[in-house]
Amino acid sequence: MELEKRGVVAPLLVTSTFLPLVEAQAKARRVSPRVVVVPHPVGGLNEQELAERIEVAAGALLPLADEARGSA
Amino acid sequence: MTEVIDLPGVTEENWHEVAWERGWGDGLPTVPPTPERVAAALAALDGIDLELGPVPPSGLVPTRESFAANAVMAGCRPADLPVVLAAVRALLAPEYNLHGVLATTHPCAPLVIVNGPVRTSLGVNSGTNCFGQGTRANAVIGRAVQLLTTHVGGARPGSMDRSTQGGPAKYTWCFGENEEESPFEPFSVRRGFAPGESTVTVAACEGPHNINDHGSTTGEGLLMTIAGTMAQTGSNNLYVKGPHFLVLGPEHAATLHRDGWTAEALRERLWEQARVPVAKVSEENQRQFEDWGVKPDGEFYPVSTGPDMLHILVAGGAGKHSAWIPSFGATAAVTRPVPVRP
């Protein structure tokens, strides 16, 4: 969130299982992070499974960047 | 036989003090077992044989009322009683060794594992934080079993319960298997019960020993961490032997399953891999082991007597943690069906 305050687009990568936790923490801290949600889990994956997660995350990054620039 | 005790002048307000003065309870407040509450609890067992054998070390035989009163004191709802009954029946099996379990200096507690649809109907937690606080069914079922052995069996701490340090599991130690996220057949099915049948498995165990592995991405990697956690010099399972449990978190279980590991193959592999080098055991303790008739297998001490002593199941929620649960050793894992009203 500190980076976002300084104008750097800094999305938070979160797995679907832990999204409610992130939302609750964000509400408690009164912040609204940009989140990229990928399927859970991330740990314990082999290379191919991890590549699938990366693809999902990468696909979400550009729209977030566009949104941050106001061109979405 | 135990008797019905009338306590004139006892109210909901002063019950905890009265109970505590009489040596009843585990230190936390209990629910007053009024005749009405006991009757309501017993109604849940209508038509179910409630005859139980003597409970060691006292040898007292619990009456229907004393069984139900302990469950009420623990906070059980009437619907919890069939599970408590199955657990007590299992504890009274000779191979469980209740007398030894209750009088030992070891910190074991009656571990209660629930399988089958009763987990859902009672809300037994088998997912996130299933070993911990926050779920009524887990809390009260485990506590009821402990209170019954304390009150009827007479295993009060400091007198018959001679545990050197005890352990928090002695308050309550109950969870369900996460059958929905397990890649293996339910634990109860692997123990010979029908799919869909509710069961309770008990064993005299320590609390869970965490197995943290966030780094391994393969079954082989996980097995190295699991085996390393199980190979402990200070465990009863090293020389008293007996059952022990590997409770895989669903994510560790998924990684192992993806890499082709079955529950049976895991047992075999961990029997070979989870071993303590003789050099890590003091010479005095090696002599103690020998007095128990335990000799190393080559340069290593295995954990327990064979792969069949390791019980593998799945419980917990998201995250890269599993648990190893060592036992008292001189006990057995005993499974009983949860009785159903006719």
mmCIF file of C-alpha atoms in Angstrom:
data_model
loop_
_atom_site.group_PDB
_atom_site.id
_atom_site.type_symbol
_atom_site.label_atom_id
_atom_site.label_comp_id
_atom_site.label_asym_id
_atom_site.label_seq_id
_atom_site.Cartn_x
_atom_site.Cartn_y
_atom_site.Cartn_z
ATOM 1 C CA MET A 1 0.000 0.000 0.000
ATOM 2 C CA GLU A 2 2.983 2.284 0.608
ATOM 3 C CA LEU A 3 4.014 1.872 -3.038
ATOM 4 C CA GLU A 4 0.470 2.668 -4.190
ATOM 5 C CA LYS A 5 0.536 5.852 -2.092
ATOM 6 C CA ARG A 6 3.670 6.856 -3.986
ATOM 7 C CA GLY A 7 2.021 6.301 -7.331
ATOM 8 C CA VAL A 8 3.362 2.842 -8.108
ATOM 9 C CA VAL A 9 0.754 0.343 -9.217
ATOM 10 C CA ALA A 10 1.346 -2.556 -6.818
ATOM 11 C CA PRO A 11 -1.291 -5.282 -7.032
ATOM 12 C CA LEU A 12 -1.495 -7.855 -4.281
ATOM 13 C CA LEU A 13 -1.352 -11.469 -5.400
ATOM 14 C CA VAL A 14 -3.765 -13.608 -3.400
ATOM 15 C CA THR A 15 -5.092 -17.130 -3.716
ATOM 16 C CA SER A 16 -8.851 -17.596 -3.793
ATOM 17 C CA THR A 17 -8.944 -19.346 -0.420
ATOM 18 C CA PHE A 18 -7.306 -16.452 1.354
ATOM 19 C CA LEU A 19 -9.257 -13.677 -0.414
ATOM 20 C CA PRO A 20 -11.766 -13.308 2.480
ATOM 21 C CA LEU A 21 -8.844 -12.871 4.876
ATOM 22 C CA VAL A 22 -7.296 -10.183 2.662
ATOM 23 C CA GLU A 23 -10.632 -8.397 2.376
ATOM 24 C CA ALA A 24 -11.149 -8.479 6.148
ATOM 25 C CA GLN A 25 -7.611 -7.212 6.803
ATOM 26 C CA ALA A 26 -8.021 -4.484 4.205
ATOM 27 C CA LYS A 27 -11.299 -3.369 5.751
ATOM 28 C CA ALA A 28 -9.751 -3.292 9.212
ATOM 29 C CA ARG A 29 -6.857 -1.180 7.916
ATOM 30 C CA ARG A 30 -9.183 0.973 5.800
ATOM 31 C CA VAL A 31 -7.286 0.346 2.590
ATOM 32 C CA SER A 32 -8.399 -0.909 -0.803
ATOM 33 C CA PRO A 33 -5.626 -2.940 -2.371
ATOM 34 C CA ARG A 34 -5.717 -3.955 -6.013
ATOM 35 C CA VAL A 35 -5.845 -7.713 -5.927
ATOM 36 C CA VAL A 36 -4.972 -10.389 -8.430
ATOM 37 C CA VAL A 37 -6.726 -13.596 -7.459
ATOM 38 C CA VAL A 38 -5.356 -16.959 -8.544
ATOM 39 C CA PRO A 39 -6.650 -20.430 -7.675
ATOM 40 C CA HIS A 40 -5.399 -21.890 -4.409
ATOM 41 C CA PRO A 41 -2.785 -23.240 -3.685
ATOM 42 C CA VAL A 42 0.431 -21.794 -5.034
ATOM 43 C CA GLY A 43 2.894 -23.691 -2.855
ATOM 44 C CA GLY A 44 3.481 -27.363 -3.523
ATOM 45 C CA LEU A 45 2.911 -27.047 -7.263
ATOM 46 C CA ASN A 46 5.115 -28.441 -9.958
ATOM 47 C CA GLU A 47 6.434 -26.243 -12.788
ATOM 48 C CA GLN A 48 3.491 -26.814 -15.110
ATOM 49 C CA GLU A 49 0.906 -26.161 -12.411
ATOM 50 C CA LEU A 50 2.736 -23.024 -11.351
ATOM 51 C CA ALA A 51 2.895 -21.825 -14.944
ATOM 52 C CA GLU A 52 -0.911 -22.020 -15.065
ATOM 53 C CA ARG A 53 -1.145 -19.792 -11.993
ATOM 54 C CA ILE A 54 1.323 -17.333 -13.526
ATOM 55 C CA GLU A 55 -0.762 -17.187 -16.686
ATOM 56 C CA VAL A 56 -3.872 -16.308 -14.691
ATOM 57 C CA ALA A 57 -2.002 -13.659 -12.724
ATOM 58 C CA ALA A 58 -0.352 -12.160 -15.790
ATOM 59 C CA GLY A 59 -3.708 -11.991 -17.555
ATOM 60 C CA ALA A 60 -5.093 -9.905 -14.724
ATOM 61 C CA LEU A 61 -2.160 -7.512 -14.521
ATOM 62 C CA LEU A 62 -2.690 -5.529 -17.727
ATOM 63 C CA PRO A 63 -6.325 -4.630 -17.011
ATOM 64 C CA LEU A 64 -5.247 -3.497 -13.550
ATOM 65 C CA ALA A 65 -2.522 -1.323 -15.022
ATOM 66 C CA ASP A 66 -5.016 0.143 -17.528
ATOM 67 C CA GLU A 67 -7.423 0.819 -14.718
ATOM 68 C CA ALA A 68 -4.713 2.587 -12.756
ATOM 69 C CA ARG A 69 -3.951 4.791 -15.776
ATOM 70 C CA GLY A 70 -7.626 5.564 -16.122
ATOM 71 C CA SER A 71 -7.921 4.070 -19.580
ATOM 72 C CA ALA A 72 -9.941 0.998 -18.698
ATOM 73 C CA MET B 1 -22.374 -48.698 40.193
ATOM 74 C CA THR B 2 -22.354 -44.937 40.368
ATOM 75 C CA GLU B 3 -25.218 -43.263 42.189
ATOM 76 C CA VAL B 4 -27.553 -40.323 41.676
ATOM 77 C CA ILE B 5 -26.431 -37.450 43.900
ATOM 78 C CA ASP B 6 -28.929 -34.912 45.165
ATOM 79 C CA LEU B 7 -27.411 -31.532 45.962
ATOM 80 C CA PRO B 8 -29.974 -29.346 47.751
ATOM 81 C CA GLY B 9 -29.341 -25.626 47.535
ATOM 82 C CA VAL B 10 -27.288 -25.824 44.370
ATOM 83 C CA THR B 11 -28.195 -23.200 41.802
ATOM 84 C CA GLU B 12 -26.954 -22.376 38.315
ATOM 85 C CA GLU B 13 -25.011 -19.534 39.946
ATOM 86 C CA ASN B 14 -23.152 -21.540 42.598
ATOM 87 C CA TRP B 15 -22.861 -24.819 40.653
ATOM 88 C CA HIS B 16 -19.288 -24.267 39.474
ATOM 89 C CA GLU B 17 -18.003 -23.624 43.001
ATOM 90 C CA VAL B 18 -19.886 -26.623 44.418
ATOM 91 C CA ALA B 19 -18.628 -28.874 41.641
ATOM 92 C CA TRP B 20 -15.074 -27.653 42.022
ATOM 93 C CA GLU B 21 -15.105 -28.257 45.790
ATOM 94 C CA ARG B 22 -16.202 -31.834 45.115
ATOM 95 C CA GLY B 23 -13.394 -32.382 42.642
ATOM 96 C CA TRP B 24 -15.643 -32.393 39.571
ATOM 97 C CA GLY B 25 -14.656 -30.880 36.262
ATOM 98 C CA ASP B 26 -11.458 -29.957 34.476
ATOM 99 C CA GLY B 27 -11.029 -26.442 35.839
ATOM 100 C CA LEU B 28 -13.275 -24.778 33.290
ATOM 101 C CA PRO B 29 -16.933 -24.190 34.181
ATOM 102 C CA THR B 30 -19.236 -27.135 33.527
ATOM 103 C CA VAL B 31 -22.932 -27.255 32.737
ATOM 104 C CA PRO B 32 -25.036 -28.310 35.765
ATOM 105 C CA PRO B 33 -26.393 -31.802 34.997
ATOM 106 C CA THR B 34 -29.937 -31.207 36.162
ATOM 107 C CA PRO B 35 -32.418 -34.110 35.961
ATOM 108 C CA GLU B 36 -34.106 -32.353 33.045
ATOM 109 C CA ARG B 37 -30.890 -31.976 31.061
ATOM 110 C CA VAL B 38 -29.837 -35.547 31.771
ATOM 111 C CA ALA B 39 -33.257 -36.844 30.703
ATOM 112 C CA ALA B 40 -33.109 -34.840 27.479
ATOM 113 C CA ALA B 41 -29.636 -36.212 26.760
ATOM 114 C CA LEU B 42 -30.751 -39.775 27.417
ATOM 115 C CA ALA B 43 -33.722 -39.345 25.100
ATOM 116 C CA ALA B 44 -31.226 -39.074 22.239
ATOM 117 C CA LEU B 45 -30.138 -42.621 23.050
ATOM 118 C CA ASP B 46 -33.605 -44.194 23.212
ATOM 119 C CA GLY B 47 -33.401 -47.773 22.040
ATOM 120 C CA ILE B 48 -29.587 -47.829 22.070
ATOM 121 C CA ASP B 49 -27.846 -50.260 24.390
ATOM 122 C CA LEU B 50 -26.110 -48.111 26.976
ATOM 123 C CA GLU B 51 -24.557 -50.889 28.983
ATOM 124 C CA LEU B 52 -20.899 -50.159 29.553
ATOM 125 C CA GLY B 53 -18.251 -52.151 31.357
ATOM 126 C CA PRO B 54 -16.273 -51.035 34.396
ATOM 127 C CA VAL B 55 -14.124 -47.957 33.846
ATOM 128 C CA PRO B 56 -10.588 -48.320 35.169
ATOM 129 C CA PRO B 57 -8.826 -47.449 37.344
ATOM 130 C CA SER B 58 -11.818 -47.202 39.749
ATOM 131 C CA GLY B 59 -13.648 -50.137 38.192
ATOM 132 C CA LEU B 60 -16.954 -48.299 38.571
ATOM 133 C CA VAL B 61 -19.627 -49.082 36.003
ATOM 134 C CA PRO B 62 -21.253 -45.942 34.613
ATOM 135 C CA THR B 63 -25.013 -45.851 34.846
ATOM 136 C CA ARG B 64 -27.064 -44.373 32.020
ATOM 137 C CA GLU B 65 -27.464 -41.266 34.134
ATOM 138 C CA SER B 66 -23.801 -40.842 35.032
ATOM 139 C CA PHE B 67 -22.796 -41.295 31.390
ATOM 140 C CA ALA B 68 -25.283 -38.650 30.304
ATOM 141 C CA ALA B 69 -24.461 -36.342 33.247
ATOM 142 C CA ASN B 70 -20.799 -36.197 32.219
ATOM 143 C CA ALA B 71 -21.744 -35.390 28.646
ATOM 144 C CA VAL B 72 -24.070 -32.637 29.863
ATOM 145 C CA MET B 73 -21.329 -31.242 32.111
ATOM 146 C CA ALA B 74 -18.999 -31.099 29.114
ATOM 147 C CA GLY B 75 -21.549 -29.028 27.211
ATOM 148 C CA CYS B 76 -22.840 -31.750 24.890
ATOM 149 C CA ARG B 77 -26.104 -31.407 23.057
ATOM 150 C CA PRO B 78 -28.284 -34.526 23.135
ATOM 151 C CA ALA B 79 -27.323 -35.244 19.509
ATOM 152 C CA ASP B 80 -23.632 -35.476 20.497
ATOM 153 C CA LEU B 81 -24.216 -38.419 22.830
ATOM 154 C CA PRO B 82 -24.090 -41.284 20.289
ATOM 155 C CA VAL B 83 -20.590 -40.123 19.268
ATOM 156 C CA VAL B 84 -19.508 -39.870 22.909
ATOM 157 C CA LEU B 85 -20.938 -43.336 23.515
ATOM 158 C CA ALA B 86 -19.013 -44.800 20.578
ATOM 159 C CA ALA B 87 -15.837 -43.197 21.888
ATOM 160 C CA VAL B 88 -16.336 -44.569 25.395
ATOM 161 C CA ARG B 89 -17.083 -48.034 24.024
ATOM 162 C CA ALA B 90 -13.803 -47.829 22.110
ATOM 163 C CA LEU B 91 -11.894 -46.651 25.190
ATOM 164 C CA LEU B 92 -13.137 -49.652 27.119
ATOM 165 C CA ALA B 93 -11.728 -52.128 24.595
ATOM 166 C CA PRO B 94 -8.950 -54.035 26.406
ATOM 167 C CA GLU B 95 -6.395 -53.200 23.712
ATOM 168 C CA TYR B 96 -6.851 -49.480 24.363
ATOM 169 C CA ASN B 97 -5.380 -50.119 27.834
ATOM 170 C CA LEU B 98 -7.378 -47.477 29.675
ATOM 171 C CA HIS B 99 -5.873 -48.296 33.062
ATOM 172 C CA GLY B 100 -2.316 -47.806 31.841
ATOM 173 C CA VAL B 101 -3.281 -44.746 29.850
ATOM 174 C CA LEU B 102 -4.886 -43.001 32.798
ATOM 175 C CA ALA B 103 -2.162 -43.721 35.317
ATOM 176 C CA THR B 104 0.932 -43.135 33.186
ATOM 177 C CA THR B 105 3.427 -40.279 33.576
ATOM 178 C CA HIS B 106 3.189 -39.796 29.760
ATOM 179 C CA PRO B 107 1.071 -36.808 28.631
ATOM 180 C CA CYS B 108 -1.370 -38.829 26.508
ATOM 181 C CA ALA B 109 -5.025 -37.927 26.122
ATOM 182 C CA PRO B 110 -7.919 -39.778 24.504
ATOM 183 C CA LEU B 111 -7.740 -38.725 20.849
ATOM 184 C CA VAL B 112 -11.175 -38.989 19.206
ATOM 185 C CA ILE B 113 -11.349 -39.049 15.383
ATOM 186 C CA VAL B 114 -14.773 -38.855 13.766
ATOM 187 C CA ASN B 115 -15.568 -40.220 10.301
ATOM 188 C CA GLY B 116 -18.728 -40.341 8.233
ATOM 189 C CA PRO B 117 -21.893 -38.265 7.872
ATOM 190 C CA VAL B 118 -22.206 -37.572 11.602
ATOM 191 C CA ARG B 119 -19.389 -35.026 11.131
ATOM 192 C CA THR B 120 -21.744 -32.930 9.049
ATOM 193 C CA SER B 121 -24.863 -33.390 11.156
ATOM 194 C CA LEU B 122 -23.054 -32.415 14.359
ATOM 195 C CA GLY B 123 -20.756 -29.831 12.790
ATOM 196 C CA VAL B 124 -17.517 -31.627 13.700
ATOM 197 C CA ASN B 125 -14.671 -29.559 12.320
ATOM 198 C CA SER B 126 -12.369 -31.416 9.953
ATOM 199 C CA GLY B 127 -11.073 -28.349 8.136
ATOM 200 C CA THR B 128 -9.304 -25.142 9.089
ATOM 201 C CA ASN B 129 -8.140 -25.157 12.741
ATOM 202 C CA CYS B 130 -9.710 -28.578 13.331
ATOM 203 C CA PHE B 131 -7.301 -29.364 16.192
ATOM 204 C CA GLY B 132 -7.946 -25.981 17.777
ATOM 205 C CA GLN B 133 -10.602 -23.956 19.492
ATOM 206 C CA GLY B 134 -13.812 -22.581 18.054
ATOM 207 C CA THR B 135 -15.999 -25.581 17.200
ATOM 208 C CA ARG B 136 -18.575 -26.764 19.668
ATOM 209 C CA ALA B 137 -18.774 -30.412 18.623
ATOM 210 C CA ASN B 138 -14.996 -30.936 18.726
ATOM 211 C CA ALA B 139 -14.767 -29.189 22.092
ATOM 212 C CA VAL B 140 -17.586 -30.949 23.901
ATOM 213 C CA ILE B 141 -17.197 -34.489 22.524
ATOM 214 C CA GLY B 142 -13.531 -34.696 23.489
ATOM 215 C CA ARG B 143 -14.233 -33.043 26.819
ATOM 216 C CA ALA B 144 -17.090 -35.450 27.640
ATOM 217 C CA VAL B 145 -14.809 -38.447 27.148
ATOM 218 C CA GLN B 146 -12.179 -36.893 29.396
ATOM 219 C CA LEU B 147 -14.701 -35.959 32.116
ATOM 220 C CA LEU B 148 -16.162 -39.467 32.158
ATOM 221 C CA THR B 149 -12.766 -41.068 32.684
ATOM 222 C CA THR B 150 -11.991 -38.495 35.364
ATOM 223 C CA HIS B 151 -15.260 -38.755 37.290
ATOM 224 C CA VAL B 152 -16.267 -42.379 36.805
ATOM 225 C CA GLY B 153 -12.821 -43.831 36.209
ATOM 226 C CA GLY B 154 -11.392 -41.772 39.041
ATOM 227 C CA ALA B 155 -8.354 -40.593 37.075
ATOM 228 C CA ARG B 156 -8.054 -37.232 38.782
ATOM 229 C CA PRO B 157 -4.865 -35.296 38.151
ATOM 230 C CA GLY B 158 -2.388 -35.715 40.982
ATOM 231 C CA SER B 159 -3.988 -38.863 42.369
ATOM 232 C CA MET B 160 -4.579 -41.530 39.707
ATOM 233 C CA ASP B 161 -3.608 -39.385 36.722
ATOM 234 C CA ARG B 162 0.134 -39.195 37.291
ATOM 235 C CA SER B 163 1.141 -37.413 34.088
ATOM 236 C CA THR B 164 4.442 -35.622 34.679
ATOM 237 C CA GLN B 165 3.449 -32.505 32.780
ATOM 238 C CA GLY B 166 0.095 -33.339 31.227
ATOM 239 C CA GLY B 167 -0.839 -31.556 28.043
ATOM 240 C CA PRO B 168 -3.524 -29.273 26.641
ATOM 241 C CA ALA B 169 -5.007 -32.220 24.718
ATOM 242 C CA LYS B 170 -6.235 -33.527 28.063
ATOM 243 C CA TYR B 171 -8.966 -30.862 28.026
ATOM 244 C CA THR B 172 -10.349 -32.082 24.725
ATOM 245 C CA TRP B 173 -8.849 -33.815 21.667
ATOM 246 C CA CYS B 174 -11.342 -34.459 18.915
ATOM 247 C CA PHE B 175 -11.511 -33.746 15.191
ATOM 248 C CA GLY B 176 -13.072 -35.144 12.039
ATOM 249 C CA GLU B 177 -11.321 -36.474 8.963
ATOM 250 C CA ASN B 178 -11.572 -34.103 6.003
ATOM 251 C CA GLU B 179 -12.980 -36.827 3.768
ATOM 252 C CA GLU B 180 -14.164 -34.291 1.199
ATOM 253 C CA GLU B 181 -10.630 -33.066 0.478
ATOM 254 C CA SER B 182 -8.833 -36.355 0.967
ATOM 255 C CA PRO B 183 -7.478 -38.073 -2.135
ATOM 256 C CA PHE B 184 -7.616 -41.369 -0.245
ATOM 257 C CA GLU B 185 -10.520 -43.524 0.895
ATOM 258 C CA PRO B 186 -11.889 -42.397 4.266
ATOM 259 C CA PHE B 187 -9.836 -43.636 7.205
ATOM 260 C CA SER B 188 -12.830 -45.594 8.542
ATOM 261 C CA VAL B 189 -13.302 -47.372 5.203
ATOM 262 C CA ARG B 190 -9.651 -48.370 5.174
ATOM 263 C CA ARG B 191 -10.316 -49.805 8.646
ATOM 264 C CA GLY B 192 -13.098 -52.014 7.319
ATOM 265 C CA PHE B 193 -16.231 -49.950 7.821
ATOM 266 C CA ALA B 194 -18.760 -49.257 5.087
ATOM 267 C CA PRO B 195 -18.657 -45.996 3.145
ATOM 268 C CA GLY B 196 -21.214 -43.652 4.652
ATOM 269 C CA GLU B 197 -21.072 -45.307 8.073
ATOM 270 C CA SER B 198 -20.188 -42.965 10.924
ATOM 271 C CA THR B 199 -17.400 -44.123 13.192
ATOM 272 C CA VAL B 200 -15.206 -42.978 16.024
ATOM 273 C CA THR B 201 -11.561 -43.975 16.388
ATOM 274 C CA VAL B 202 -9.724 -43.483 19.664
ATOM 275 C CA ALA B 203 -6.112 -43.866 20.745
ATOM 276 C CA ALA B 204 -4.133 -42.521 23.685
ATOM 277 C CA CYS B 205 -2.059 -39.833 22.038
ATOM 278 C CA GLU B 206 -0.022 -36.723 22.529
ATOM 279 C CA GLY B 207 -1.112 -33.468 20.990
ATOM 280 C CA PRO B 208 -0.205 -32.824 17.340
ATOM 281 C CA HIS B 209 3.409 -32.213 16.325
ATOM 282 C CA ASN B 210 3.393 -29.787 13.435
ATOM 283 C CA ILE B 211 5.041 -30.643 10.104
ATOM 284 C CA ASN B 212 5.736 -27.392 8.275
ATOM 285 C CA ASP B 213 6.844 -27.733 4.656
ATOM 286 C CA HIS B 214 6.186 -24.712 2.483
ATOM 287 C CA GLY B 215 9.108 -25.387 0.189
ATOM 288 C CA SER B 216 8.739 -28.896 -1.168
ATOM 289 C CA THR B 217 6.840 -29.190 -4.427
ATOM 290 C CA THR B 218 7.132 -32.954 -4.757
ATOM 291 C CA GLY B 219 6.025 -35.966 -2.762
ATOM 292 C CA GLU B 220 9.660 -36.955 -2.268
ATOM 293 C CA GLY B 221 10.444 -33.584 -0.779
ATOM 294 C CA LEU B 222 7.475 -33.735 1.575
ATOM 295 C CA LEU B 223 8.355 -37.258 2.680
ATOM 296 C CA MET B 224 11.800 -36.105 3.733
ATOM 297 C CA THR B 225 10.257 -33.479 6.029
ATOM 298 C CA ILE B 226 7.569 -35.838 7.349
ATOM 299 C CA ALA B 227 10.077 -38.602 8.090
ATOM 300 C CA GLY B 228 12.364 -36.109 9.791
ATOM 301 C CA THR B 229 9.554 -34.982 12.091
ATOM 302 C CA MET B 230 8.587 -38.547 12.969
ATOM 303 C CA ALA B 231 12.133 -39.642 13.792
ATOM 304 C CA GLN B 232 12.312 -38.179 17.301
ATOM 305 C CA THR B 233 14.553 -39.456 20.055
ATOM 306 C CA GLY B 234 12.119 -38.557 22.844
ATOM 307 C CA SER B 235 9.023 -40.311 21.559
ATOM 308 C CA ASN B 236 7.347 -43.279 23.269
ATOM 309 C CA ASN B 237 6.849 -44.816 19.831
ATOM 310 C CA LEU B 238 10.597 -45.344 19.570
ATOM 311 C CA TYR B 239 10.703 -48.028 22.260
ATOM 312 C CA VAL B 240 7.220 -48.645 23.668
ATOM 313 C CA LYS B 241 6.153 -48.821 19.995
ATOM 314 C CA GLY B 242 2.366 -48.833 19.361
ATOM 315 C CA PRO B 243 0.226 -46.741 17.012
ATOM 316 C CA HIS B 244 0.981 -43.282 15.687
ATOM 317 C CA PHE B 245 -0.861 -40.999 13.269
ATOM 318 C CA LEU B 246 0.114 -38.913 10.278
ATOM 319 C CA VAL B 247 -2.585 -36.326 9.644
ATOM 320 C CA LEU B 248 -1.888 -34.793 6.268
ATOM 321 C CA GLY B 249 -3.124 -31.311 5.510
ATOM 322 C CA PRO B 250 -5.170 -31.437 2.272
ATOM 323 C CA GLU B 251 -2.497 -29.579 0.277
ATOM 324 C CA HIS B 252 0.310 -31.909 1.330
ATOM 325 C CA ALA B 253 -2.036 -34.841 0.639
ATOM 326 C CA ALA B 254 -2.786 -33.498 -2.844
ATOM 327 C CA THR B 255 0.903 -33.167 -3.688
ATOM 328 C CA LEU B 256 1.620 -36.705 -2.492
ATOM 329 C CA HIS B 257 -1.374 -38.091 -4.374
ATOM 330 C CA ARG B 258 -0.396 -36.214 -7.557
ATOM 331 C CA ASP B 259 2.986 -37.899 -7.374
ATOM 332 C CA GLY B 260 1.380 -41.325 -7.139
ATOM 333 C CA TRP B 261 1.500 -41.990 -3.406
ATOM 334 C CA THR B 262 -1.280 -44.064 -1.879
ATOM 335 C CA ALA B 263 -1.924 -44.238 1.869
ATOM 336 C CA GLU B 264 -0.552 -47.774 1.906
ATOM 337 C CA ALA B 265 2.586 -46.834 -0.007
ATOM 338 C CA LEU B 266 3.149 -43.921 2.372
ATOM 339 C CA ARG B 267 3.007 -46.272 5.337
ATOM 340 C CA GLU B 268 5.607 -48.568 3.794
ATOM 341 C CA ARG B 269 7.883 -45.738 2.767
ATOM 342 C CA LEU B 270 7.764 -43.944 6.116
ATOM 343 C CA TRP B 271 8.437 -47.180 7.962
ATOM 344 C CA GLU B 272 11.726 -47.321 6.062
ATOM 345 C CA GLN B 273 12.515 -43.620 6.047
ATOM 346 C CA ALA B 274 11.489 -42.331 9.495
ATOM 347 C CA ARG B 275 14.300 -43.780 11.569
ATOM 348 C CA VAL B 276 16.471 -42.467 14.362
ATOM 349 C CA PRO B 277 20.234 -43.029 14.072
ATOM 350 C CA VAL B 278 21.519 -45.055 17.034
ATOM 351 C CA ALA B 279 24.186 -42.402 17.581
ATOM 352 C CA LYS B 280 21.460 -39.878 18.415
ATOM 353 C CA VAL B 281 20.243 -41.967 21.367
ATOM 354 C CA SER B 282 22.227 -41.790 24.598
ATOM 355 C CA GLU B 283 23.994 -44.958 25.692
ATOM 356 C CA GLU B 284 21.937 -45.011 28.893
ATOM 357 C CA ASN B 285 18.742 -44.787 26.889
ATOM 358 C CA GLN B 286 19.946 -47.484 24.502
ATOM 359 C CA ARG B 287 20.280 -49.752 27.556
ATOM 360 C CA GLN B 288 16.779 -48.760 28.664
ATOM 361 C CA PHE B 289 15.470 -49.658 25.199
ATOM 362 C CA GLU B 290 17.251 -52.999 25.420
ATOM 363 C CA ASP B 291 15.571 -53.661 28.776
ATOM 364 C CA TRP B 292 12.315 -53.224 26.902
ATOM 365 C CA GLY B 293 13.480 -55.792 24.369
ATOM 366 C CA VAL B 294 14.046 -53.153 21.691
ATOM 367 C CA LYS B 295 17.110 -53.455 19.508
ATOM 368 C CA PRO B 296 18.079 -51.208 16.619
ATOM 369 C CA ASP B 297 17.621 -52.346 13.048
ATOM 370 C CA GLY B 298 21.209 -51.969 11.920
ATOM 371 C CA GLU B 299 22.267 -48.401 12.625
ATOM 372 C CA PHE B 300 18.757 -47.112 13.200
ATOM 373 C CA TYR B 301 15.783 -47.354 15.527
ATOM 374 C CA PRO B 302 12.509 -47.563 13.575
ATOM 375 C CA VAL B 303 9.377 -45.821 14.824
ATOM 376 C CA SER B 304 7.055 -48.526 16.237
ATOM 377 C CA THR B 305 6.922 -52.133 15.034
ATOM 378 C CA GLY B 306 5.902 -51.877 11.406
ATOM 379 C CA PRO B 307 4.108 -49.907 8.709
ATOM 380 C CA ASP B 308 0.719 -51.058 10.008
ATOM 381 C CA MET B 309 1.221 -49.012 13.184
ATOM 382 C CA LEU B 310 1.163 -45.748 11.218
ATOM 383 C CA HIS B 311 -2.376 -44.486 10.626
ATOM 384 C CA ILE B 312 -2.719 -41.977 7.806
ATOM 385 C CA LEU B 313 -5.619 -39.606 7.331
ATOM 386 C CA VAL B 314 -6.378 -36.112 6.060
ATOM 387 C CA ALA B 315 -7.585 -33.136 8.085
ATOM 388 C CA GLY B 316 -7.193 -29.390 8.132
ATOM 389 C CA GLY B 317 -7.684 -26.521 5.734
ATOM 390 C CA ALA B 318 -5.608 -24.446 3.368
ATOM 391 C CA GLY B 319 -1.887 -24.255 4.035
ATOM 392 C CA LYS B 320 1.291 -26.277 3.941
ATOM 393 C CA HIS B 321 1.066 -27.989 7.309
ATOM 394 C CA SER B 322 0.514 -31.562 8.389
ATOM 395 C CA ALA B 323 0.860 -33.194 11.789
ATOM 396 C CA TRP B 324 2.388 -36.230 13.375
ATOM 397 C CA ILE B 325 0.617 -37.554 16.453
ATOM 398 C CA PRO B 326 2.676 -39.937 18.547
ATOM 399 C CA SER B 327 0.936 -42.137 21.072
ATOM 400 C CA PHE B 328 1.485 -43.521 24.551
ATOM 401 C CA GLY B 329 2.728 -46.666 22.825
ATOM 402 C CA ALA B 330 1.017 -49.229 25.044
ATOM 403 C CA THR B 331 -2.346 -48.521 23.473
ATOM 404 C CA ALA B 332 -4.190 -49.304 20.249
ATOM 405 C CA ALA B 333 -6.248 -47.416 17.714
ATOM 406 C CA VAL B 334 -9.771 -48.687 18.288
ATOM 407 C CA THR B 335 -12.678 -47.891 15.965
ATOM 408 C CA ARG B 336 -16.357 -48.284 16.814
ATOM 409 C CA PRO B 337 -19.478 -47.417 14.804
ATOM 410 C CA VAL B 338 -21.584 -44.511 16.019
ATOM 411 C CA PRO B 339 -24.820 -46.141 17.238
ATOM 412 C CA VAL B 340 -28.012 -45.210 15.460
ATOM 413 C CA ARG B 341 -31.430 -45.182 17.105
ATOM 414 C CA PRO B 342 -33.661 -48.007 15.850
#
